[in-house]
Amino acid sequence: MTGSPPRFPQGFAHHPLYFAPGEQAALTDAVVEGLMQAPLYQPTMPRTGAPLSVLMSNFGPLGWVTDRDGGYRYQPDHPVTGAAWPALPDTLLQLWHDVTDWPDPPEACLINWYREGSKMGAHVDRDEHDLRAPVVSVSLGDDAMFRMGGRARGGPTTGLRLHSGDVVVMAGEARQCHHGVSRIYAGTSALLPESAFPGGGRVNLTMRVVGAPG
DNA sequence: AAGTAGCT
DNA sequence: ATTG
């Protein structure tokens, strides 16, 4: 017996190897440069202060941050250094233009560094003003198991293994669906430089339109 | 609940 | 499903 093929929500798109290896290296260089200005920090959960297993930073006029006291939010400055986030690299703005038809540019690009054992629990991106604006993400480095669910929390999910250079777009129905990362396949890529990312791992870049304050 | 546990 |  063969099972049903994976079913993804309307509006979900996967572009395998959108970026060739040389382009991935150039984008990685841009990320490393940005991290010199806005270093990775350890985010924590609202109220409990439980640490997330990924380290984060941002590009763009706004960055998504979380900590115990302030909760989930977008803000223009780094929560540790207080400095403005670095500008969005042109390559990412071009990507947004090429894979979406949204009229406005992204205001935020969250940088998530996953190490071996890092996970991202199922969630919906809902801190943006207009949830019709698409979300675009880029994978760099080690493979990851991405899980896509539905609008209801705790429902069935479909797994998709993402590779370095892949681009995922969540628009339409998919924009409001739960998604997360259940595992990292350590050592499957040598893209990330040891100097900036000790132990390697995976970097995910996620662009969003934030909209009116909130 | 962007946490973990635990099941399919 | 669960607490704070």
mmCIF file with all atom_site columns, C-alpha atoms (C1' of nucleotides) in Angstrom:
data_model
loop_
_atom_site.group_PDB
_atom_site.id
_atom_site.type_symbol
_atom_site.label_atom_id
_atom_site.label_alt_id
_atom_site.label_comp_id
_atom_site.label_asym_id
_atom_site.label_entity_id
_atom_site.label_seq_id
_atom_site.pdbx_PDB_ins_code
_atom_site.Cartn_x
_atom_site.Cartn_y
_atom_site.Cartn_z
_atom_site.occupancy
_atom_site.B_iso_or_equiv
_atom_site.pdbx_formal_charge
_atom_site.auth_seq_id
_atom_site.auth_comp_id
_atom_site.auth_asym_id
_atom_site.auth_atom_id
_atom_site.pdbx_PDB_model_num
ATOM 1   C CA    . MET A 1 1   ? 0.000  0.000  0.000  1.00 0.00 ? 1   MET A CA    1
ATOM 2   C CA    . THR A 1 2   ? 1.192  3.444  -0.787 1.00 0.00 ? 2   THR A CA    1
ATOM 3   C CA    . GLY A 1 3   ? -0.045 6.300  1.353  1.00 0.00 ? 3   GLY A CA    1
ATOM 4   C CA    . SER A 1 4   ? -1.668 9.466  0.129  1.00 0.00 ? 4   SER A CA    1
ATOM 5   C CA    . PRO A 1 5   ? 0.746  12.040 -1.273 1.00 0.00 ? 5   PRO A CA    1
ATOM 6   C CA    . PRO A 1 6   ? 1.611  14.881 1.093  1.00 0.00 ? 6   PRO A CA    1
ATOM 7   C CA    . ARG A 1 7   ? -1.036 17.579 0.972  1.00 0.00 ? 7   ARG A CA    1
ATOM 8   C CA    . PHE A 1 8   ? -0.028 21.161 1.609  1.00 0.00 ? 8   PHE A CA    1
ATOM 9   C CA    . PRO A 1 9   ? -2.395 24.060 2.148  1.00 0.00 ? 9   PRO A CA    1
ATOM 10  C CA    . GLN A 1 10  ? -3.381 26.371 -0.692 1.00 0.00 ? 10  GLN A CA    1
ATOM 11  C CA    . GLY A 1 11  ? -0.786 29.117 -0.989 1.00 0.00 ? 11  GLY A CA    1
ATOM 12  C CA    . PHE A 1 12  ? 2.177  26.982 0.066  1.00 0.00 ? 12  PHE A CA    1
ATOM 13  C CA    . ALA A 1 13  ? 5.059  26.887 -2.408 1.00 0.00 ? 13  ALA A CA    1
ATOM 14  C CA    . HIS A 1 14  ? 8.414  25.125 -2.252 1.00 0.00 ? 14  HIS A CA    1
ATOM 15  C CA    . HIS A 1 15  ? 11.202 26.149 -4.638 1.00 0.00 ? 15  HIS A CA    1
ATOM 16  C CA    . PRO A 1 16  ? 13.959 23.529 -4.324 1.00 0.00 ? 16  PRO A CA    1
ATOM 17  C CA    . LEU A 1 17  ? 17.496 24.846 -4.821 1.00 0.00 ? 17  LEU A CA    1
ATOM 18  C CA    . TYR A 1 18  ? 16.244 28.319 -5.762 1.00 0.00 ? 18  TYR A CA    1
ATOM 19  C CA    . PHE A 1 19  ? 19.756 29.549 -4.961 1.00 0.00 ? 19  PHE A CA    1
ATOM 20  C CA    . ALA A 1 20  ? 22.734 27.798 -6.561 1.00 0.00 ? 20  ALA A CA    1
ATOM 21  C CA    . PRO A 1 21  ? 25.697 26.969 -4.297 1.00 0.00 ? 21  PRO A CA    1
ATOM 22  C CA    . GLY A 1 22  ? 27.623 30.106 -5.296 1.00 0.00 ? 22  GLY A CA    1
ATOM 23  C CA    . GLU A 1 23  ? 24.597 32.290 -4.528 1.00 0.00 ? 23  GLU A CA    1
ATOM 24  C CA    . GLN A 1 24  ? 24.162 30.542 -1.193 1.00 0.00 ? 24  GLN A CA    1
ATOM 25  C CA    . ALA A 1 25  ? 27.769 31.376 -0.320 1.00 0.00 ? 25  ALA A CA    1
ATOM 26  C CA    . ALA A 1 26  ? 27.261 35.033 -1.238 1.00 0.00 ? 26  ALA A CA    1
ATOM 27  C CA    . LEU A 1 27  ? 24.082 35.207 0.838  1.00 0.00 ? 27  LEU A CA    1
ATOM 28  C CA    . THR A 1 28  ? 25.862 33.542 3.737  1.00 0.00 ? 28  THR A CA    1
ATOM 29  C CA    . ASP A 1 29  ? 28.585 36.199 3.507  1.00 0.00 ? 29  ASP A CA    1
ATOM 30  C CA    . ALA A 1 30  ? 25.896 38.890 3.718  1.00 0.00 ? 30  ALA A CA    1
ATOM 31  C CA    . VAL A 1 31  ? 24.412 37.210 6.789  1.00 0.00 ? 31  VAL A CA    1
ATOM 32  C CA    . VAL A 1 32  ? 27.805 36.986 8.493  1.00 0.00 ? 32  VAL A CA    1
ATOM 33  C CA    . GLU A 1 33  ? 28.406 40.661 7.762  1.00 0.00 ? 33  GLU A CA    1
ATOM 34  C CA    . GLY A 1 34  ? 25.014 41.590 9.217  1.00 0.00 ? 34  GLY A CA    1
ATOM 35  C CA    . LEU A 1 35  ? 25.644 39.558 12.340 1.00 0.00 ? 35  LEU A CA    1
ATOM 36  C CA    . MET A 1 36  ? 28.723 41.658 13.062 1.00 0.00 ? 36  MET A CA    1
ATOM 37  C CA    . GLN A 1 37  ? 26.362 44.612 13.508 1.00 0.00 ? 37  GLN A CA    1
ATOM 38  C CA    . ALA A 1 38  ? 23.506 42.656 15.120 1.00 0.00 ? 38  ALA A CA    1
ATOM 39  C CA    . PRO A 1 39  ? 24.841 39.566 16.893 1.00 0.00 ? 39  PRO A CA    1
ATOM 40  C CA    . LEU A 1 40  ? 22.779 36.449 17.465 1.00 0.00 ? 40  LEU A CA    1
ATOM 41  C CA    . TYR A 1 41  ? 21.068 36.478 20.861 1.00 0.00 ? 41  TYR A CA    1
ATOM 42  C CA    . GLN A 1 42  ? 19.099 33.894 22.797 1.00 0.00 ? 42  GLN A CA    1
ATOM 43  C CA    . PRO A 1 43  ? 15.355 34.577 22.675 1.00 0.00 ? 43  PRO A CA    1
ATOM 44  C CA    . THR A 1 44  ? 13.125 33.513 25.580 1.00 0.00 ? 44  THR A CA    1
ATOM 45  C CA    . MET A 1 45  ? 9.449  32.708 25.926 1.00 0.00 ? 45  MET A CA    1
ATOM 46  C CA    . PRO A 1 46  ? 6.934  35.230 27.223 1.00 0.00 ? 46  PRO A CA    1
ATOM 47  C CA    . ARG A 1 47  ? 6.173  34.966 30.963 1.00 0.00 ? 47  ARG A CA    1
ATOM 48  C CA    . THR A 1 48  ? 8.141  31.769 31.638 1.00 0.00 ? 48  THR A CA    1
ATOM 49  C CA    . GLY A 1 49  ? 11.462 32.960 30.244 1.00 0.00 ? 49  GLY A CA    1
ATOM 50  C CA    . ALA A 1 50  ? 12.132 29.487 28.826 1.00 0.00 ? 50  ALA A CA    1
ATOM 51  C CA    . PRO A 1 51  ? 14.870 29.773 26.192 1.00 0.00 ? 51  PRO A CA    1
ATOM 52  C CA    . LEU A 1 52  ? 14.199 28.904 22.570 1.00 0.00 ? 52  LEU A CA    1
ATOM 53  C CA    . SER A 1 53  ? 16.670 26.446 21.087 1.00 0.00 ? 53  SER A CA    1
ATOM 54  C CA    . VAL A 1 54  ? 17.478 28.723 18.163 1.00 0.00 ? 54  VAL A CA    1
ATOM 55  C CA    . LEU A 1 55  ? 19.539 31.900 18.311 1.00 0.00 ? 55  LEU A CA    1
ATOM 56  C CA    . MET A 1 56  ? 18.122 34.924 16.520 1.00 0.00 ? 56  MET A CA    1
ATOM 57  C CA    . SER A 1 57  ? 18.888 38.242 14.902 1.00 0.00 ? 57  SER A CA    1
ATOM 58  C CA    . ASN A 1 58  ? 17.207 40.338 12.186 1.00 0.00 ? 58  ASN A CA    1
ATOM 59  C CA    . PHE A 1 59  ? 17.681 42.432 9.070  1.00 0.00 ? 59  PHE A CA    1
ATOM 60  C CA    . GLY A 1 60  ? 15.451 45.341 8.096  1.00 0.00 ? 60  GLY A CA    1
ATOM 61  C CA    . PRO A 1 61  ? 13.725 48.320 9.721  1.00 0.00 ? 61  PRO A CA    1
ATOM 62  C CA    . LEU A 1 62  ? 11.942 45.995 12.157 1.00 0.00 ? 62  LEU A CA    1
ATOM 63  C CA    . GLY A 1 63  ? 12.974 42.775 13.855 1.00 0.00 ? 63  GLY A CA    1
ATOM 64  C CA    . TRP A 1 64  ? 10.907 40.051 15.518 1.00 0.00 ? 64  TRP A CA    1
ATOM 65  C CA    . VAL A 1 65  ? 12.030 39.488 19.091 1.00 0.00 ? 65  VAL A CA    1
ATOM 66  C CA    . THR A 1 66  ? 10.807 37.721 22.191 1.00 0.00 ? 66  THR A CA    1
ATOM 67  C CA    . ASP A 1 67  ? 11.759 37.752 25.845 1.00 0.00 ? 67  ASP A CA    1
ATOM 68  C CA    . ARG A 1 68  ? 10.084 36.978 29.167 1.00 0.00 ? 68  ARG A CA    1
ATOM 69  C CA    . ASP A 1 69  ? 8.998  40.495 30.004 1.00 0.00 ? 69  ASP A CA    1
ATOM 70  C CA    . GLY A 1 70  ? 8.203  41.943 26.592 1.00 0.00 ? 70  GLY A CA    1
ATOM 71  C CA    . GLY A 1 71  ? 6.732  38.922 24.807 1.00 0.00 ? 71  GLY A CA    1
ATOM 72  C CA    . TYR A 1 72  ? 6.483  38.508 21.050 1.00 0.00 ? 72  TYR A CA    1
ATOM 73  C CA    . ARG A 1 73  ? 6.895  41.780 19.190 1.00 0.00 ? 73  ARG A CA    1
ATOM 74  C CA    . TYR A 1 74  ? 8.562  43.709 16.416 1.00 0.00 ? 74  TYR A CA    1
ATOM 75  C CA    . GLN A 1 75  ? 10.959 46.501 17.284 1.00 0.00 ? 75  GLN A CA    1
ATOM 76  C CA    . PRO A 1 76  ? 13.480 48.635 15.419 1.00 0.00 ? 76  PRO A CA    1
ATOM 77  C CA    . ASP A 1 77  ? 16.402 47.914 17.730 1.00 0.00 ? 77  ASP A CA    1
ATOM 78  C CA    . HIS A 1 78  ? 18.410 44.910 18.905 1.00 0.00 ? 78  HIS A CA    1
ATOM 79  C CA    . PRO A 1 79  ? 17.184 43.769 22.337 1.00 0.00 ? 79  PRO A CA    1
ATOM 80  C CA    . VAL A 1 80  ? 20.725 43.356 23.702 1.00 0.00 ? 80  VAL A CA    1
ATOM 81  C CA    . THR A 1 81  ? 22.836 46.043 22.005 1.00 0.00 ? 81  THR A CA    1
ATOM 82  C CA    . GLY A 1 82  ? 20.074 48.591 21.348 1.00 0.00 ? 82  GLY A CA    1
ATOM 83  C CA    . ALA A 1 83  ? 21.467 49.188 17.857 1.00 0.00 ? 83  ALA A CA    1
ATOM 84  C CA    . ALA A 1 84  ? 19.370 49.403 14.696 1.00 0.00 ? 84  ALA A CA    1
ATOM 85  C CA    . TRP A 1 85  ? 19.070 46.203 12.667 1.00 0.00 ? 85  TRP A CA    1
ATOM 86  C CA    . PRO A 1 86  ? 21.219 46.012 9.505  1.00 0.00 ? 86  PRO A CA    1
ATOM 87  C CA    . ALA A 1 87  ? 19.571 46.710 6.166  1.00 0.00 ? 87  ALA A CA    1
ATOM 88  C CA    . LEU A 1 88  ? 17.968 43.892 4.197  1.00 0.00 ? 88  LEU A CA    1
ATOM 89  C CA    . PRO A 1 89  ? 20.441 42.551 1.606  1.00 0.00 ? 89  PRO A CA    1
ATOM 90  C CA    . ASP A 1 90  ? 19.447 43.330 -1.986 1.00 0.00 ? 90  ASP A CA    1
ATOM 91  C CA    . THR A 1 91  ? 19.413 39.621 -2.836 1.00 0.00 ? 91  THR A CA    1
ATOM 92  C CA    . LEU A 1 92  ? 16.564 39.096 -0.370 1.00 0.00 ? 92  LEU A CA    1
ATOM 93  C CA    . LEU A 1 93  ? 14.562 42.091 -1.586 1.00 0.00 ? 93  LEU A CA    1
ATOM 94  C CA    . GLN A 1 94  ? 14.972 40.778 -5.130 1.00 0.00 ? 94  GLN A CA    1
ATOM 95  C CA    . LEU A 1 95  ? 13.809 37.328 -3.999 1.00 0.00 ? 95  LEU A CA    1
ATOM 96  C CA    . TRP A 1 96  ? 10.686 38.845 -2.436 1.00 0.00 ? 96  TRP A CA    1
ATOM 97  C CA    . HIS A 1 97  ? 9.920  40.636 -5.696 1.00 0.00 ? 97  HIS A CA    1
ATOM 98  C CA    . ASP A 1 98  ? 10.486 37.472 -7.723 1.00 0.00 ? 98  ASP A CA    1
ATOM 99  C CA    . VAL A 1 99  ? 8.408  34.985 -5.696 1.00 0.00 ? 99  VAL A CA    1
ATOM 100 C CA    . THR A 1 100 ? 5.534  37.163 -4.462 1.00 0.00 ? 100 THR A CA    1
ATOM 101 C CA    . ASP A 1 101 ? 3.143  39.649 -6.026 1.00 0.00 ? 101 ASP A CA    1
ATOM 102 C CA    . TRP A 1 102 ? 2.810  41.655 -2.812 1.00 0.00 ? 102 TRP A CA    1
ATOM 103 C CA    . PRO A 1 103 ? 3.105  45.394 -3.555 1.00 0.00 ? 103 PRO A CA    1
ATOM 104 C CA    . ASP A 1 104 ? 5.036  46.320 -0.408 1.00 0.00 ? 104 ASP A CA    1
ATOM 105 C CA    . PRO A 1 105 ? 8.568  45.237 0.453  1.00 0.00 ? 105 PRO A CA    1
ATOM 106 C CA    . PRO A 1 106 ? 9.284  43.137 3.549  1.00 0.00 ? 106 PRO A CA    1
ATOM 107 C CA    . GLU A 1 107 ? 10.094 45.160 6.659  1.00 0.00 ? 107 GLU A CA    1
ATOM 108 C CA    . ALA A 1 108 ? 11.577 42.348 8.690  1.00 0.00 ? 108 ALA A CA    1
ATOM 109 C CA    . CYS A 1 109 ? 13.868 39.427 8.009  1.00 0.00 ? 109 CYS A CA    1
ATOM 110 C CA    . LEU A 1 110 ? 14.266 37.119 10.985 1.00 0.00 ? 110 LEU A CA    1
ATOM 111 C CA    . ILE A 1 111 ? 17.550 35.217 11.125 1.00 0.00 ? 111 ILE A CA    1
ATOM 112 C CA    . ASN A 1 112 ? 17.239 31.887 12.943 1.00 0.00 ? 112 ASN A CA    1
ATOM 113 C CA    . TRP A 1 113 ? 20.336 29.776 13.630 1.00 0.00 ? 113 TRP A CA    1
ATOM 114 C CA    . TYR A 1 114 ? 19.482 26.131 14.260 1.00 0.00 ? 114 TYR A CA    1
ATOM 115 C CA    . ARG A 1 115 ? 22.205 23.930 15.714 1.00 0.00 ? 115 ARG A CA    1
ATOM 116 C CA    . GLU A 1 116 ? 22.088 20.169 16.103 1.00 0.00 ? 116 GLU A CA    1
ATOM 117 C CA    . GLY A 1 117 ? 19.037 19.483 18.277 1.00 0.00 ? 117 GLY A CA    1
ATOM 118 C CA    . SER A 1 118 ? 17.406 22.878 17.690 1.00 0.00 ? 118 SER A CA    1
ATOM 119 C CA    . LYS A 1 119 ? 13.671 22.780 16.989 1.00 0.00 ? 119 LYS A CA    1
ATOM 120 C CA    . MET A 1 120 ? 10.861 25.193 16.343 1.00 0.00 ? 120 MET A CA    1
ATOM 121 C CA    . GLY A 1 121 ? 7.506  24.163 17.747 1.00 0.00 ? 121 GLY A CA    1
ATOM 122 C CA    . ALA A 1 122 ? 4.394  24.444 15.618 1.00 0.00 ? 122 ALA A CA    1
ATOM 123 C CA    . HIS A 1 123 ? 3.136  28.016 15.468 1.00 0.00 ? 123 HIS A CA    1
ATOM 124 C CA    . VAL A 1 124 ? 1.434  30.565 13.238 1.00 0.00 ? 124 VAL A CA    1
ATOM 125 C CA    . ASP A 1 125 ? 3.119  33.873 12.389 1.00 0.00 ? 125 ASP A CA    1
ATOM 126 C CA    . ARG A 1 126 ? 0.487  36.239 13.762 1.00 0.00 ? 126 ARG A CA    1
ATOM 127 C CA    . ASP A 1 127 ? 2.362  39.276 15.030 1.00 0.00 ? 127 ASP A CA    1
ATOM 128 C CA    . GLU A 1 128 ? 1.934  41.097 11.719 1.00 0.00 ? 128 GLU A CA    1
ATOM 129 C CA    . HIS A 1 129 ? -0.819 43.587 10.962 1.00 0.00 ? 129 HIS A CA    1
ATOM 130 C CA    . ASP A 1 130 ? -1.993 42.094 7.679  1.00 0.00 ? 130 ASP A CA    1
ATOM 131 C CA    . LEU A 1 131 ? -1.925 38.301 7.643  1.00 0.00 ? 131 LEU A CA    1
ATOM 132 C CA    . ARG A 1 132 ? -2.630 38.311 3.913  1.00 0.00 ? 132 ARG A CA    1
ATOM 133 C CA    . ALA A 1 133 ? 0.929  39.440 3.207  1.00 0.00 ? 133 ALA A CA    1
ATOM 134 C CA    . PRO A 1 134 ? 3.040  36.415 2.293  1.00 0.00 ? 134 PRO A CA    1
ATOM 135 C CA    . VAL A 1 135 ? 5.984  35.063 4.223  1.00 0.00 ? 135 VAL A CA    1
ATOM 136 C CA    . VAL A 1 136 ? 9.129  34.040 2.323  1.00 0.00 ? 136 VAL A CA    1
ATOM 137 C CA    . SER A 1 137 ? 11.884 31.919 3.815  1.00 0.00 ? 137 SER A CA    1
ATOM 138 C CA    . VAL A 1 138 ? 15.326 30.773 2.699  1.00 0.00 ? 138 VAL A CA    1
ATOM 139 C CA    . SER A 1 139 ? 17.256 27.739 3.978  1.00 0.00 ? 139 SER A CA    1
ATOM 140 C CA    . LEU A 1 140 ? 21.058 27.828 4.277  1.00 0.00 ? 140 LEU A CA    1
ATOM 141 C CA    . GLY A 1 141 ? 23.244 25.012 5.595  1.00 0.00 ? 141 GLY A CA    1
ATOM 142 C CA    . ASP A 1 142 ? 22.116 21.718 7.045  1.00 0.00 ? 142 ASP A CA    1
ATOM 143 C CA    . ASP A 1 143 ? 18.918 19.970 5.958  1.00 0.00 ? 143 ASP A CA    1
ATOM 144 C CA    . ALA A 1 144 ? 15.842 20.399 8.138  1.00 0.00 ? 144 ALA A CA    1
ATOM 145 C CA    . MET A 1 145 ? 12.540 18.586 8.578  1.00 0.00 ? 145 MET A CA    1
ATOM 146 C CA    . PHE A 1 146 ? 9.876  21.243 8.084  1.00 0.00 ? 146 PHE A CA    1
ATOM 147 C CA    . ARG A 1 147 ? 6.375  20.368 9.254  1.00 0.00 ? 147 ARG A CA    1
ATOM 148 C CA    . MET A 1 148 ? 3.255  22.001 7.844  1.00 0.00 ? 148 MET A CA    1
ATOM 149 C CA    . GLY A 1 149 ? -0.090 21.683 9.596  1.00 0.00 ? 149 GLY A CA    1
ATOM 150 C CA    . GLY A 1 150 ? -3.468 23.348 9.377  1.00 0.00 ? 150 GLY A CA    1
ATOM 151 C CA    . ARG A 1 151 ? -5.152 26.342 10.929 1.00 0.00 ? 151 ARG A CA    1
ATOM 152 C CA    . ALA A 1 152 ? -6.124 24.400 14.041 1.00 0.00 ? 152 ALA A CA    1
ATOM 153 C CA    . ARG A 1 153 ? -3.457 23.785 16.647 1.00 0.00 ? 153 ARG A CA    1
ATOM 154 C CA    . GLY A 1 154 ? -2.518 20.158 17.242 1.00 0.00 ? 154 GLY A CA    1
ATOM 155 C CA    . GLY A 1 155 ? -3.855 18.835 13.940 1.00 0.00 ? 155 GLY A CA    1
ATOM 156 C CA    . PRO A 1 156 ? -2.090 16.505 11.499 1.00 0.00 ? 156 PRO A CA    1
ATOM 157 C CA    . THR A 1 157 ? 1.068  17.727 9.818  1.00 0.00 ? 157 THR A CA    1
ATOM 158 C CA    . THR A 1 158 ? 2.979  16.932 6.658  1.00 0.00 ? 158 THR A CA    1
ATOM 159 C CA    . GLY A 1 159 ? 6.768  16.739 6.652  1.00 0.00 ? 159 GLY A CA    1
ATOM 160 C CA    . LEU A 1 160 ? 9.052  18.195 3.994  1.00 0.00 ? 160 LEU A CA    1
ATOM 161 C CA    . ARG A 1 161 ? 12.826 17.935 4.093  1.00 0.00 ? 161 ARG A CA    1
ATOM 162 C CA    . LEU A 1 162 ? 14.355 21.305 3.235  1.00 0.00 ? 162 LEU A CA    1
ATOM 163 C CA    . HIS A 1 163 ? 17.838 21.666 1.775  1.00 0.00 ? 163 HIS A CA    1
ATOM 164 C CA    . SER A 1 164 ? 20.293 24.532 1.529  1.00 0.00 ? 164 SER A CA    1
ATOM 165 C CA    . GLY A 1 165 ? 19.198 27.009 -1.135 1.00 0.00 ? 165 GLY A CA    1
ATOM 166 C CA    . ASP A 1 166 ? 15.512 26.095 -0.920 1.00 0.00 ? 166 ASP A CA    1
ATOM 167 C CA    . VAL A 1 167 ? 12.884 28.832 -0.760 1.00 0.00 ? 167 VAL A CA    1
ATOM 168 C CA    . VAL A 1 168 ? 9.461  28.427 0.814  1.00 0.00 ? 168 VAL A CA    1
ATOM 169 C CA    . VAL A 1 169 ? 6.549  30.822 0.357  1.00 0.00 ? 169 VAL A CA    1
ATOM 170 C CA    . MET A 1 170 ? 3.517  30.855 2.620  1.00 0.00 ? 170 MET A CA    1
ATOM 171 C CA    . ALA A 1 171 ? 0.620  32.871 1.224  1.00 0.00 ? 171 ALA A CA    1
ATOM 172 C CA    . GLY A 1 172 ? -3.159 32.522 1.162  1.00 0.00 ? 172 GLY A CA    1
ATOM 173 C CA    . GLU A 1 173 ? -4.419 29.725 3.396  1.00 0.00 ? 173 GLU A CA    1
ATOM 174 C CA    . ALA A 1 174 ? -0.905 28.525 4.222  1.00 0.00 ? 174 ALA A CA    1
ATOM 175 C CA    . ARG A 1 175 ? -0.105 31.931 5.695  1.00 0.00 ? 175 ARG A CA    1
ATOM 176 C CA    . GLN A 1 176 ? -2.419 31.133 8.601  1.00 0.00 ? 176 GLN A CA    1
ATOM 177 C CA    . CYS A 1 177 ? -1.371 27.518 9.093  1.00 0.00 ? 177 CYS A CA    1
ATOM 178 C CA    . HIS A 1 178 ? 0.802  26.031 11.802 1.00 0.00 ? 178 HIS A CA    1
ATOM 179 C CA    . HIS A 1 179 ? 4.351  25.157 10.841 1.00 0.00 ? 179 HIS A CA    1
ATOM 180 C CA    . GLY A 1 180 ? 7.613  24.325 12.544 1.00 0.00 ? 180 GLY A CA    1
ATOM 181 C CA    . VAL A 1 181 ? 10.938 22.506 12.364 1.00 0.00 ? 181 VAL A CA    1
ATOM 182 C CA    . SER A 1 182 ? 11.153 19.089 14.021 1.00 0.00 ? 182 SER A CA    1
ATOM 183 C CA    . ARG A 1 183 ? 14.790 18.256 13.398 1.00 0.00 ? 183 ARG A CA    1
ATOM 184 C CA    . ILE A 1 184 ? 18.093 19.327 11.921 1.00 0.00 ? 184 ILE A CA    1
ATOM 185 C CA    . TYR A 1 185 ? 20.228 16.852 9.971  1.00 0.00 ? 185 TYR A CA    1
ATOM 186 C CA    . ALA A 1 186 ? 23.617 17.850 11.348 1.00 0.00 ? 186 ALA A CA    1
ATOM 187 C CA    . GLY A 1 187 ? 26.569 17.647 9.009  1.00 0.00 ? 187 GLY A CA    1
ATOM 188 C CA    . THR A 1 188 ? 24.586 17.496 5.757  1.00 0.00 ? 188 THR A CA    1
ATOM 189 C CA    . SER A 1 189 ? 26.065 20.800 4.534  1.00 0.00 ? 189 SER A CA    1
ATOM 190 C CA    . ALA A 1 190 ? 29.434 22.541 4.808  1.00 0.00 ? 190 ALA A CA    1
ATOM 191 C CA    . LEU A 1 191 ? 28.071 25.947 3.767  1.00 0.00 ? 191 LEU A CA    1
ATOM 192 C CA    . LEU A 1 192 ? 28.120 27.771 7.086  1.00 0.00 ? 192 LEU A CA    1
ATOM 193 C CA    . PRO A 1 193 ? 31.583 28.993 8.123  1.00 0.00 ? 193 PRO A CA    1
ATOM 194 C CA    . GLU A 1 194 ? 32.807 27.572 11.420 1.00 0.00 ? 194 GLU A CA    1
ATOM 195 C CA    . SER A 1 195 ? 34.056 31.015 12.479 1.00 0.00 ? 195 SER A CA    1
ATOM 196 C CA    . ALA A 1 196 ? 30.586 32.549 12.565 1.00 0.00 ? 196 ALA A CA    1
ATOM 197 C CA    . PHE A 1 197 ? 28.569 29.370 13.205 1.00 0.00 ? 197 PHE A CA    1
ATOM 198 C CA    . PRO A 1 198 ? 30.510 26.992 15.458 1.00 0.00 ? 198 PRO A CA    1
ATOM 199 C CA    . GLY A 1 199 ? 29.355 23.432 14.809 1.00 0.00 ? 199 GLY A CA    1
ATOM 200 C CA    . GLY A 1 200 ? 27.639 24.422 11.567 1.00 0.00 ? 200 GLY A CA    1
ATOM 201 C CA    . GLY A 1 201 ? 23.891 23.929 11.549 1.00 0.00 ? 201 GLY A CA    1
ATOM 202 C CA    . ARG A 1 202 ? 21.210 25.747 9.594  1.00 0.00 ? 202 ARG A CA    1
ATOM 203 C CA    . VAL A 1 203 ? 20.318 29.385 9.072  1.00 0.00 ? 203 VAL A CA    1
ATOM 204 C CA    . ASN A 1 204 ? 16.777 30.266 8.103  1.00 0.00 ? 204 ASN A CA    1
ATOM 205 C CA    . LEU A 1 205 ? 15.901 33.725 6.801  1.00 0.00 ? 205 LEU A CA    1
ATOM 206 C CA    . THR A 1 206 ? 12.223 34.674 7.053  1.00 0.00 ? 206 THR A CA    1
ATOM 207 C CA    . MET A 1 207 ? 10.890 37.854 5.464  1.00 0.00 ? 207 MET A CA    1
ATOM 208 C CA    . ARG A 1 208 ? 7.636  39.451 6.556  1.00 0.00 ? 208 ARG A CA    1
ATOM 209 C CA    . VAL A 1 209 ? 5.593  42.598 6.080  1.00 0.00 ? 209 VAL A CA    1
ATOM 210 C CA    . VAL A 1 210 ? 4.794  43.897 9.569  1.00 0.00 ? 210 VAL A CA    1
ATOM 211 C CA    . GLY A 1 211 ? 2.381  46.744 8.825  1.00 0.00 ? 211 GLY A CA    1
ATOM 212 C CA    . ALA A 1 212 ? 0.898  49.236 11.276 1.00 0.00 ? 212 ALA A CA    1
ATOM 213 C CA    . PRO A 1 213 ? 2.442  49.275 14.786 1.00 0.00 ? 213 PRO A CA    1
ATOM 214 C CA    . GLY A 1 214 ? 1.765  46.026 16.623 1.00 0.00 ? 214 GLY A CA    1
ATOM 215 C "C1'" . DA  B 2 1   ? 2.970  28.455 24.113 1.00 0.00 ? 1   DA  B "C1'" 1
ATOM 216 C "C1'" . DA  B 2 2   ? 7.834  30.167 18.308 1.00 0.00 ? 2   DA  B "C1'" 1
ATOM 217 C "C1'" . DG  B 2 3   ? 8.062  26.150 25.454 1.00 0.00 ? 3   DG  B "C1'" 1
ATOM 218 C "C1'" . DT  B 2 4   ? 7.686  20.476 26.273 1.00 0.00 ? 4   DT  B "C1'" 1
ATOM 219 C "C1'" . DA  B 2 5   ? 5.220  15.795 25.996 1.00 0.00 ? 5   DA  B "C1'" 1
ATOM 220 C "C1'" . DG  B 2 6   ? 3.629  12.356 23.339 1.00 0.00 ? 6   DG  B "C1'" 1
ATOM 221 C "C1'" . DC  B 2 7   ? 1.226  10.109 19.693 1.00 0.00 ? 7   DC  B "C1'" 1
ATOM 222 C "C1'" . DT  B 2 8   ? 0.423  9.037  14.539 1.00 0.00 ? 8   DT  B "C1'" 1
ATOM 223 C "C1'" . DA  C 3 1   ? -3.302 19.486 27.001 1.00 0.00 ? 1   DA  C "C1'" 1
ATOM 224 C "C1'" . DT  C 3 2   ? -1.107 22.560 29.944 1.00 0.00 ? 2   DT  C "C1'" 1
ATOM 225 C "C1'" . DT  C 3 3   ? 0.175  26.945 33.636 1.00 0.00 ? 3   DT  C "C1'" 1
ATOM 226 C "C1'" . DG  C 3 4   ? 1.230  31.344 34.479 1.00 0.00 ? 4   DG  C "C1'" 1
#
